[in-house]
Short mmCIF file of C-alpha atoms in Angstrom, two decimals:
data_model
loop_
_atom_site.label_atom_id
_atom_site.label_comp_id
_atom_site.label_asym_id
_atom_site.label_seq_id
_atom_site.Cartn_x
_atom_site.Cartn_y
_atom_site.Cartn_z
CA UNK A 66 100.26 80.62 114.08
CA UNK A 67 100.91 84.40 114.22
CA UNK A 68 99.61 85.07 117.75
CA UNK A 69 98.36 88.51 118.87
CA UNK A 70 101.11 91.12 119.21
CA UNK A 71 101.06 91.05 122.99
CA UNK A 72 104.63 92.37 123.06
CA UNK A 73 103.32 95.70 121.73
CA UNK A 74 100.39 96.20 124.11
CA UNK A 75 98.47 94.39 126.85
CA UNK A 76 101.34 92.03 127.62
CA UNK A 77 99.21 90.23 130.20
CA UNK A 78 97.43 88.48 127.33
CA UNK A 79 100.54 86.32 126.99
CA UNK A 80 99.43 84.42 130.10
CA UNK A 81 96.13 83.67 128.35
CA UNK A 82 98.07 82.34 125.37
CA UNK A 83 100.10 80.12 127.67
CA UNK A 84 96.94 78.79 129.25
CA UNK A 85 95.00 78.00 126.09
CA UNK A 86 97.65 77.09 123.48
CA UNK A 87 100.06 74.20 123.10
CA UNK A 88 102.48 76.25 121.03
CA UNK A 89 102.89 79.30 118.81
CA UNK A 90 104.86 79.99 115.64
CA UNK A 91 105.78 83.68 115.76
CA UNK A 92 106.73 86.27 113.14
CA UNK A 93 109.72 87.93 114.80
CA UNK A 94 112.79 86.63 116.68
CA UNK A 95 112.17 88.83 119.72
CA UNK A 96 108.66 87.40 120.12
CA UNK A 97 110.02 83.94 120.89
CA UNK A 98 111.91 85.01 124.02
CA UNK A 99 109.14 87.37 125.12
CA UNK A 100 106.42 84.71 124.99
CA UNK A 101 108.58 81.99 126.51
CA UNK A 102 108.99 84.17 129.61
CA UNK A 103 105.22 83.85 130.03
CA UNK A 104 105.25 80.10 129.53
CA UNK A 105 104.23 80.01 125.85
CA UNK A 106 105.96 77.32 123.78
CA UNK A 107 106.92 79.87 121.11
CA UNK A 108 109.05 79.11 118.05
CA UNK A 109 110.50 81.54 115.51
CA UNK A 110 111.11 79.78 112.20
CA UNK A 111 111.47 82.71 109.82
CA UNK A 112 109.13 85.41 108.55
CA UNK A 113 106.62 84.41 105.83
CA UNK A 114 107.37 87.61 103.91
CA UNK A 115 110.67 86.08 102.84
CA UNK A 116 108.73 83.24 101.23
CA UNK A 117 106.34 85.69 99.55
CA UNK A 118 109.15 87.93 98.30
CA UNK A 119 111.49 85.12 97.21
CA UNK A 120 110.74 85.50 93.46
CA UNK A 121 111.72 89.20 93.48
CA UNK A 122 114.36 89.51 96.22
CA UNK A 123 117.21 89.81 93.73
CA UNK A 124 115.36 90.47 90.49
CA UNK A 125 116.53 93.37 88.29
CA UNK A 126 114.68 96.68 88.42
CA UNK A 127 112.36 97.36 85.48
CA UNK A 128 111.50 101.08 85.71
CA UNK A 129 110.13 101.38 82.17
CA UNK A 130 107.54 98.70 82.96
CA UNK A 131 105.99 101.02 85.55
CA UNK A 132 106.08 104.25 83.58
CA UNK A 133 109.18 105.66 85.26
CA UNK A 134 110.91 107.95 82.74
CA UNK A 135 114.55 107.27 81.83
CA UNK A 136 117.03 109.11 84.04
CA UNK A 137 114.50 109.68 86.81
CA UNK A 138 114.82 108.39 90.37
CA UNK A 139 111.72 106.55 91.56
CA UNK A 140 110.44 107.48 95.01
CA UNK A 141 107.46 105.74 96.56
CA UNK A 142 104.51 107.38 98.27
CA UNK A 143 102.55 104.73 100.17
CA UNK A 144 99.40 106.06 101.90
CA UNK A 145 98.23 102.82 103.55
CA UNK A 146 95.91 99.95 102.76
CA UNK A 147 92.74 101.09 104.53
CA UNK A 148 90.37 103.87 103.53
CA UNK A 149 90.79 105.76 106.80
CA UNK A 150 94.58 105.61 106.50
CA UNK A 151 94.50 106.98 102.97
CA UNK A 152 92.15 109.81 103.95
CA UNK A 153 94.34 110.82 106.90
CA UNK A 154 97.75 110.45 105.28
CA UNK A 155 97.54 111.01 101.51
CA UNK A 156 97.22 114.83 101.59
CA UNK A 157 100.34 115.22 103.73
CA UNK A 158 102.23 112.71 101.57
CA UNK A 159 101.44 114.71 98.44
CA UNK A 160 102.42 117.97 100.12
CA UNK A 161 105.73 116.47 101.19
CA UNK A 162 106.20 115.23 97.62
CA UNK A 163 105.83 118.76 96.27
CA UNK A 164 108.55 119.98 98.64
CA UNK A 165 110.82 117.12 97.60
CA UNK A 166 110.22 117.85 93.90
CA UNK A 167 111.42 121.43 94.42
CA UNK A 168 114.71 120.17 95.85
CA UNK A 169 115.12 117.09 93.64
CA UNK A 170 113.69 117.70 90.15
CA UNK A 171 115.03 114.33 88.95
CA UNK A 172 112.55 112.45 91.15
CA UNK A 173 109.51 110.63 89.75
CA UNK A 174 106.95 109.50 92.31
CA UNK A 175 105.17 106.16 92.20
CA UNK A 176 102.12 105.35 94.30
CA UNK A 177 101.15 101.68 94.63
CA UNK A 178 97.40 101.24 95.06
CA UNK A 179 97.17 98.66 97.84
CA UNK A 180 93.65 97.46 96.95
CA UNK A 181 91.42 97.98 93.89
CA UNK A 182 88.69 99.43 96.12
CA UNK A 183 91.02 102.33 96.98
CA UNK A 184 91.65 103.32 93.37
CA UNK A 185 88.88 105.90 93.00
CA UNK A 186 89.55 107.67 96.30
CA UNK A 187 93.28 107.81 95.54
CA UNK A 188 92.63 109.12 92.02
CA UNK A 189 90.47 111.88 93.52
CA UNK A 190 93.16 112.63 96.08
CA UNK A 191 95.99 112.97 93.57
CA UNK A 192 93.96 114.83 90.94
CA UNK A 193 95.62 118.17 90.29
CA UNK A 194 98.42 117.48 92.78
CA UNK A 195 101.01 118.81 90.33
CA UNK A 196 103.48 115.98 90.91
CA UNK A 197 105.25 113.76 88.40
CA UNK A 198 103.36 110.73 89.67
CA UNK A 199 102.33 107.30 88.44
CA UNK A 200 99.67 105.13 90.10
CA UNK A 201 100.43 101.41 89.97
CA UNK A 202 97.96 98.64 90.85
CA UNK A 203 99.81 95.47 89.92
CA UNK A 204 103.05 93.71 90.85
CA UNK A 205 103.91 96.12 93.63
CA UNK A 206 106.89 94.11 94.85
CA UNK A 207 108.59 94.42 91.47
CA UNK A 208 107.71 98.11 91.60
CA UNK A 209 109.45 98.36 94.98
CA UNK A 210 112.63 97.05 93.34
CA UNK A 211 112.67 100.23 91.22
CA UNK A 212 112.47 102.63 94.18
CA UNK A 213 115.42 104.47 95.68
CA UNK A 214 113.47 105.46 98.79
CA UNK A 215 109.91 106.01 99.98
CA UNK A 216 107.61 107.74 102.42
CA UNK A 217 105.34 105.02 103.74
CA UNK A 218 102.49 104.80 106.22
CA UNK A 219 103.48 102.44 109.02
CA UNK A 220 102.51 98.82 108.47
CA UNK A 221 103.76 95.59 106.95
CA UNK A 222 104.63 97.49 103.77
CA UNK A 223 107.56 99.18 105.51
CA UNK A 224 109.06 95.75 106.16
CA UNK A 225 108.38 94.66 102.57
CA UNK A 226 110.24 97.75 101.36
CA UNK A 227 113.15 97.14 103.71
CA UNK A 228 113.55 93.50 102.69
CA UNK A 229 113.75 94.70 99.08
CA UNK A 230 116.43 97.23 100.00
CA UNK A 231 114.27 100.37 100.00
CA UNK A 232 114.75 102.74 102.96
CA UNK A 233 111.62 104.62 103.95
CA UNK A 234 110.49 107.53 106.06
CA UNK A 235 107.84 105.88 108.23
CA UNK A 236 104.80 108.06 108.90
CA UNK A 237 101.36 107.71 110.43
CA UNK A 238 98.34 109.84 111.22
CA UNK A 239 95.10 108.65 112.77
CA UNK A 240 92.23 110.22 114.69
CA UNK A 241 93.22 111.91 117.94
CA UNK A 242 91.11 109.45 119.93
CA UNK A 243 92.76 106.41 118.33
CA UNK A 244 96.20 107.96 118.77
CA UNK A 245 95.74 108.64 122.48
CA UNK A 246 94.31 105.16 123.10
CA UNK A 247 97.23 103.55 121.27
CA UNK A 248 99.75 105.75 123.06
CA UNK A 249 98.39 104.69 126.45
CA UNK A 250 98.40 100.98 125.57
CA UNK A 251 101.56 100.66 123.49
CA UNK A 252 104.69 99.36 125.21
CA UNK A 253 107.12 99.89 122.32
CA UNK A 254 109.24 102.92 121.46
CA UNK A 255 109.09 102.45 117.67
CA UNK A 256 106.16 101.78 115.38
CA UNK A 257 108.07 100.88 112.22
CA UNK A 258 108.59 97.15 111.77
CA UNK A 259 112.12 97.53 110.34
CA UNK A 260 113.12 99.48 113.45
CA UNK A 261 111.47 96.96 115.78
CA UNK A 262 113.18 94.02 114.08
CA UNK A 263 116.60 95.68 114.08
CA UNK A 264 116.28 96.77 117.70
CA UNK A 265 117.04 100.42 116.98
CA UNK A 266 115.32 103.24 115.05
CA UNK A 267 117.61 103.45 112.02
CA UNK A 268 114.76 104.64 109.78
CA UNK A 269 113.07 107.98 110.62
CA UNK A 270 109.57 107.87 112.11
CA UNK A 271 107.10 110.76 112.05
CA UNK A 272 103.92 109.96 113.95
CA UNK A 273 100.74 112.04 114.35
CA UNK A 274 101.65 115.73 114.93
CA UNK A 275 105.30 115.05 114.08
CA UNK A 276 104.22 114.06 110.57
CA UNK A 277 104.27 117.34 108.68
CA UNK A 278 105.06 117.75 104.98
CA UNK A 279 108.20 119.73 105.76
CA UNK A 280 109.59 117.14 108.17
CA UNK A 281 108.82 114.24 105.86
CA UNK A 282 110.42 116.07 102.93
CA UNK A 283 113.52 116.89 104.97
CA UNK A 284 113.86 113.27 106.10
CA UNK A 285 113.46 111.94 102.57
CA UNK A 286 115.83 114.49 101.02
CA UNK A 287 118.33 113.64 103.74
CA UNK A 288 118.48 110.21 102.12
CA UNK A 289 118.29 111.25 98.47
CA UNK A 290 120.90 114.00 98.75
CA UNK A 291 123.49 111.85 100.53
CA UNK A 292 124.51 108.80 98.53
CA UNK A 293 126.64 107.38 101.34
CA UNK A 294 123.78 107.61 103.83
CA UNK A 295 121.31 106.14 101.37
CA UNK A 296 123.69 103.24 100.72
CA UNK A 297 124.20 102.63 104.44
CA UNK A 298 120.44 102.61 105.06
CA UNK A 299 119.94 100.22 102.16
CA UNK A 300 122.53 97.87 103.69
CA UNK A 301 120.78 98.04 107.06
CA UNK A 302 117.50 97.19 105.34
CA UNK A 303 118.96 94.22 103.47
CA UNK A 304 120.54 92.91 106.69
CA UNK A 305 117.02 92.30 107.99
CA UNK A 306 116.77 89.38 105.58
CA UNK A 307 119.22 87.40 107.70
CA UNK A 308 117.54 88.48 110.92
CA UNK A 309 114.20 87.15 109.68
CA UNK A 310 115.49 84.09 107.87
CA UNK A 311 114.71 80.62 109.25
CA UNK A 312 113.89 77.08 108.19
CA UNK A 313 110.46 78.31 107.16
CA UNK A 314 107.27 79.15 109.08
CA UNK A 315 105.13 76.87 106.93
CA UNK A 316 107.33 73.89 107.77
CA UNK A 317 107.31 74.86 111.45
CA UNK A 318 103.51 74.91 111.57
CA UNK A 319 103.28 71.54 109.81
CA UNK A 320 105.88 70.08 112.17
CA UNK A 321 104.11 71.40 115.26
CA UNK A 322 100.74 70.05 114.08
CA UNK A 323 102.35 66.70 113.28
CA UNK A 324 103.82 66.41 116.75
CA UNK A 325 100.51 67.37 118.34
CA UNK A 326 98.70 64.74 116.27
CA UNK A 327 101.27 62.10 117.19
CA UNK A 328 100.92 62.94 120.88
CA UNK A 329 97.13 62.75 120.63
CA UNK A 330 97.26 59.26 119.13
CA UNK A 331 100.03 57.89 121.34
#
C-alpha cells in the first residue's frame, strides 16, 4: 500500500517492486499504468485524502473562528511541515506577504502550524514581521475552507488545499546540494501534486532560485486581482476530486489481502 514514488525518480525500482510484491494499491491514477508496464499488479482505488477530508469538503467557511477579521480575504502562508523546510522557506514567504499586503490591503494572512514542535520556531520567525497574520494550530482543514488562495511549500498540503478549492502558488527551497541531487534524479517536470495529478501545470511553481518574494507576490496577486482567473483556478482544483475519486483505498487493500489469504489457503 502506497509504494515508493518510482515514477518520480529511479524508475528501475519498479522492477524490484514487481519481483517482490504480489500487488500494490497506489495513490494516483497515473501510477497504475506506469507500474503495470513494469509488471506490478497495481490498482488505483481512490486517494485516501478524500476520505480524510470528507467531513469538510463542502462545509461552510467559518472565518471568525480563526481570527480572520470581517471583510478581510484570508490568504494562507504554508512554510512546510519539517524544521529545515520552515527555516529555508518562511523568510521568503513573509517577504512575499509584505509585498502582497502593499497591493491588497484587504488581505489577512493565516499560517497553519503543521506540528506543535514547530510552533516556537515559527513564532520567532514571524515576530516583528509587520503582517496582519494569525497562527493557527488546530483544525487546519476547516481553516483551508476560509482561504481564497495561498502560497504553499510543495508537499501533500498543496493537494489538500486544491481538493478544498484553494489555488496556491507552489514554492520550494532546499539546500543547494539537495536541490542538485533531486534535479539529477527527478524524472518529472512539475513538483506540485495538483499539477502532477491534472497532467499540466495549471498552478504556478517557483522552485529554488525561482522562488523570490517578488515572483511569489506577483503570482499570488495575479490570482487575487483577477476574479475570473481565481474562479477558473478554483474550478480546476475542485475537478481533482473526481480525478482522485474511487471505490476507496481502504476497501481495495482489504480486498487484496482477502484474495491473497484465500489463495494461500486454497
